[in-house]
Amino acid sequence: MVHSVTPELNQGDDRPSVYHDPDIDRWVYRASALGSCERELIAHRRGMSGSPTPDWLQTRFDEGHEWEDRILNRFTEDTGLVLRGQQARGTILVGKNVAVRGSIDAETDDAVVDAKFLGPDLYRKLIKDGIGAFPHYMWQQAVYAHALEKSRICLAMGLKDIEGEGDAREVVGIKEMHYLWVDLADLPTLGQIKARVLKLEKLASGDG
């Protein structure tokens, strides 16, 4: 069963990769974490807390959030496609006690659009090798596409224009854009998503 909702406003979410949602009385796997290391996901499922995010990595996350709207605006300017559904939330229900959930950046009539603000190494690797080189992206985007019933996804990738190094490092703009379109057929299936979650549940319970 797939269930999708659109919240009134995205309030941010600092919950762990797996958490219990009392509103639906289910354990929820975050879409962005579904492709992570199984040991890490199992630990979160068992209630263990992870290590805090390093400052340098948090800075990169914050940059992505800060530039998200500008990347989405560039998408509309470059493609002519109208965006809607900013921060729409998609949920895939698995069995009676589990769900996978994630909030998208935006959507078109047939696609989920995910804004990525990337440094040069990751930007070039995605262009060269495609989404298949990044399993965590594949699982995340598959959840979004299936939950929101889209036929494809687009990674709207902005290359960071960076000046300076170390403490003087500053992001000053978007150097260039690239749009990586991926058909639903090239992403994990709904059955594969559910099978992965059920496997994690089995391992977390000690039955694996």
XYZ file of N, CA and C in Angstrom, residues 83-175:
279
model
N 6.880 23.734 -11.600
C 7.061 22.951 -10.385
C 5.941 23.220 -9.396
N 5.622 22.196 -8.626
C 4.642 22.338 -7.556
C 5.006 21.314 -6.475
N 4.193 21.255 -5.452
C 4.358 20.214 -4.446
C 5.640 20.299 -3.654
N 6.169 21.533 -3.476
C 7.382 21.651 -2.679
C 7.168 21.047 -1.292
N 8.083 20.146 -0.926
C 8.068 19.444 0.361
C 6.859 18.516 0.532
N 6.262 18.087 -0.591
C 5.243 17.040 -0.494
C 5.875 15.798 0.126
N 5.131 15.125 0.950
C 5.662 13.958 1.658
C 5.047 12.689 1.101
N 5.901 11.735 0.794
C 5.444 10.447 0.302
C 5.729 9.356 1.307
N 4.767 8.465 1.500
C 4.911 7.374 2.455
C 4.521 6.058 1.806
N 5.374 5.061 1.965
C 5.072 3.705 1.521
C 4.869 2.857 2.768
N 3.691 2.279 2.908
C 3.398 1.432 4.054
C 3.874 0.014 3.764
N 4.542 -0.577 4.753
C 5.096 -1.930 4.609
C 4.555 -2.789 5.747
N 3.749 -3.782 5.404
C 3.161 -4.614 6.439
C 2.272 -3.802 7.373
N 2.183 -4.248 8.628
C 1.302 -3.594 9.594
C 2.011 -2.608 10.505
N 3.357 -2.667 10.534
C 4.060 -1.914 11.565
C 5.158 -0.981 11.072
N 5.375 -0.926 9.747
C 6.535 -0.198 9.233
C 6.106 0.684 8.061
N 6.905 1.732 7.802
C 6.691 2.607 6.654
C 8.032 3.171 6.208
N 8.075 3.643 4.962
C 9.214 4.407 4.452
C 8.668 5.764 4.052
N 9.368 6.824 4.435
C 8.812 8.164 4.233
C 9.901 9.142 3.834
N 9.520 10.093 2.994
C 10.462 11.151 2.634
C 9.727 12.354 2.075
N 10.365 13.514 2.152
C 9.798 14.756 1.612
C 10.605 15.178 0.387
N 9.913 15.455 -0.694
C 10.578 15.827 -1.938
C 10.822 17.335 -1.967
N 11.709 17.744 -2.874
C 11.927 19.178 -3.063
C 10.813 19.791 -3.907
N 10.408 19.078 -4.974
C 9.331 19.577 -5.845
C 8.948 18.462 -6.813
N 7.895 18.725 -7.607
C 7.452 17.746 -8.591
C 6.892 18.448 -9.821
N 6.920 17.718 -10.947
C 6.219 18.132 -12.155
C 5.057 17.157 -12.329
N 4.390 17.214 -13.474
C 3.270 16.299 -13.698
C 3.699 14.843 -13.621
N 4.914 14.539 -14.119
C 5.316 13.134 -14.203
C 6.622 12.816 -13.478
N 7.196 13.792 -12.771
C 8.519 13.554 -12.197
C 8.674 14.173 -10.818
N 9.496 13.528 -10.005
C 9.998 14.119 -8.767
C 11.279 14.857 -9.114
N 11.431 16.066 -8.600
C 12.634 16.865 -8.849
C 13.356 17.079 -7.525
N 14.609 16.656 -7.483
C 15.409 16.744 -6.267
C 16.591 17.667 -6.519
N 16.660 18.771 -5.794
C 17.744 19.736 -5.961
C 18.991 19.255 -5.233
N 20.120 19.229 -5.941
C 21.394 18.849 -5.352
C 22.411 19.957 -5.619
N 23.035 20.450 -4.550
C 24.072 21.473 -4.681
C 25.388 20.804 -4.342
N 26.236 20.602 -5.362
C 27.345 19.659 -5.240
C 28.696 20.299 -5.509
N 29.704 19.733 -4.841
C 31.077 20.077 -5.149
C 31.497 19.424 -6.452
N 32.654 19.806 -6.985
C 33.045 19.346 -8.330
C 33.221 17.841 -8.457
N 33.755 17.170 -7.436
C 34.016 15.729 -7.562
C 32.712 14.935 -7.695
N 31.770 15.182 -6.802
C 30.501 14.465 -6.836
C 29.689 14.847 -8.066
N 29.709 16.112 -8.424
C 28.986 16.606 -9.602
C 29.458 15.873 -10.860
N 30.772 15.797 -11.041
C 31.310 15.174 -12.253
C 31.101 13.665 -12.249
N 31.175 13.032 -11.068
C 30.975 11.587 -10.993
C 29.537 11.224 -11.344
N 28.572 12.018 -10.879
C 27.177 11.746 -11.220
C 26.936 11.891 -12.716
N 27.540 12.900 -13.328
C 27.387 13.086 -14.771
C 28.033 11.923 -15.525
N 29.209 11.503 -15.081
C 29.959 10.454 -15.776
C 29.358 9.070 -15.562
N 29.032 8.735 -14.310
C 28.641 7.366 -13.974
C 27.146 7.175 -13.764
N 26.410 8.256 -13.617
C 24.972 8.145 -13.432
C 24.579 7.787 -12.014
N 23.279 7.734 -11.782
C 22.759 7.491 -10.438
C 23.092 6.089 -9.946
N 23.354 5.162 -10.873
C 23.668 3.801 -10.478
C 24.926 3.684 -9.636
N 25.792 4.680 -9.702
C 27.013 4.672 -8.903
C 26.758 5.113 -7.467
N 25.528 5.500 -7.176
C 25.189 6.014 -5.854
C 23.922 5.320 -5.348
N 24.070 4.121 -4.760
C 22.894 3.355 -4.325
C 21.974 4.125 -3.371
N 22.547 4.966 -2.505
C 21.685 5.688 -1.565
C 20.758 6.656 -2.294
N 21.245 7.245 -3.395
C 20.377 8.095 -4.205
C 19.303 7.260 -4.893
N 19.682 6.081 -5.380
C 18.723 5.235 -6.096
C 17.563 4.823 -5.191
N 17.870 4.375 -3.975
C 16.801 3.969 -3.057
C 15.930 5.164 -2.682
N 16.565 6.289 -2.390
C 15.819 7.486 -2.004
C 14.858 7.918 -3.110
N 15.364 8.022 -4.330
C 14.532 8.487 -5.432
C 13.454 7.473 -5.792
N 13.748 6.192 -5.618
C 12.739 5.171 -5.885
C 11.561 5.307 -4.932
N 11.854 5.571 -3.658
C 10.772 5.785 -2.685
C 9.918 6.970 -3.101
N 10.563 8.063 -3.445
C 9.818 9.253 -3.859
C 8.916 8.959 -5.064
N 9.494 8.341 -6.078
C 8.757 8.108 -7.319
C 7.574 7.167 -7.110
N 7.781 6.078 -6.383
C 6.690 5.131 -6.147
C 5.621 5.743 -5.234
N 6.043 6.431 -4.195
C 5.081 6.989 -3.247
C 4.203 8.051 -3.893
N 4.781 8.829 -4.804
C 4.041 9.919 -5.436
C 3.563 9.554 -6.836
N 3.770 8.274 -7.213
C 3.259 7.736 -8.478
C 3.745 8.536 -9.688
N 5.071 8.690 -9.764
C 5.707 9.389 -10.879
C 6.433 8.381 -11.767
N 6.595 8.744 -13.038
C 7.238 7.835 -13.992
C 8.735 8.074 -14.128
N 9.240 9.139 -13.524
C 10.669 9.421 -13.594
C 11.047 10.408 -12.502
N 12.364 10.572 -12.329
C 12.865 11.559 -11.375
C 13.926 12.401 -12.076
N 14.196 13.548 -11.491
C 15.272 14.392 -12.013
C 16.117 14.903 -10.851
N 17.414 14.649 -10.936
C 18.341 15.297 -10.015
C 18.755 16.611 -10.671
N 18.256 17.719 -10.115
C 18.616 19.048 -10.609
C 19.896 19.450 -9.896
N 21.018 19.277 -10.569
C 22.327 19.376 -9.946
C 22.978 20.724 -10.234
N 23.249 21.457 -9.171
C 23.972 22.714 -9.295
C 25.408 22.523 -8.849
N 26.365 22.972 -9.667
C 27.780 22.911 -9.310
C 28.129 24.154 -8.502
N 28.680 23.939 -7.316
C 29.024 25.057 -6.443
C 30.161 25.892 -7.048
N 29.979 27.197 -7.014
C 31.044 28.131 -7.388
C 31.693 28.562 -6.075
N 32.904 28.085 -5.838
C 33.558 28.254 -4.542
C 34.784 29.138 -4.684
N 34.922 30.059 -3.744
C 36.117 30.894 -3.670
C 36.790 30.669 -2.319
N 38.113 30.673 -2.329
C 38.860 30.531 -1.094
C 38.930 29.090 -0.611
N 39.712 28.879 0.437
C 39.886 27.562 1.028
C 39.885 27.679 2.548
N 39.683 26.528 3.188
C 39.712 26.503 4.650
C 38.685 27.437 5.255
N 39.105 28.207 6.246
C 38.187 29.134 6.912
C 37.714 30.240 5.990
N 38.453 30.469 4.892
C 38.078 31.526 3.944
C 37.181 30.998 2.824
N 36.844 29.715 2.884
C 36.010 29.109 1.848
C 34.633 29.755 1.831
N 34.142 30.085 0.620
C 32.826 30.722 0.492
C 32.171 30.285 -0.813
N 30.907 29.899 -0.725
C 30.123 29.581 -1.922
C 29.506 30.875 -2.425
N 29.817 31.228 -3.669
C 29.379 32.524 -4.188
C 28.319 32.401 -5.277
N 28.018 31.180 -5.712
C 27.006 31.060 -6.747
C 26.923 29.650 -7.307
N 26.140 29.526 -8.369
C 25.993 28.274 -9.102
C 26.815 28.398 -10.379
N 27.849 27.575 -10.489
C 28.743 27.679 -11.644
C 28.072 27.144 -12.907
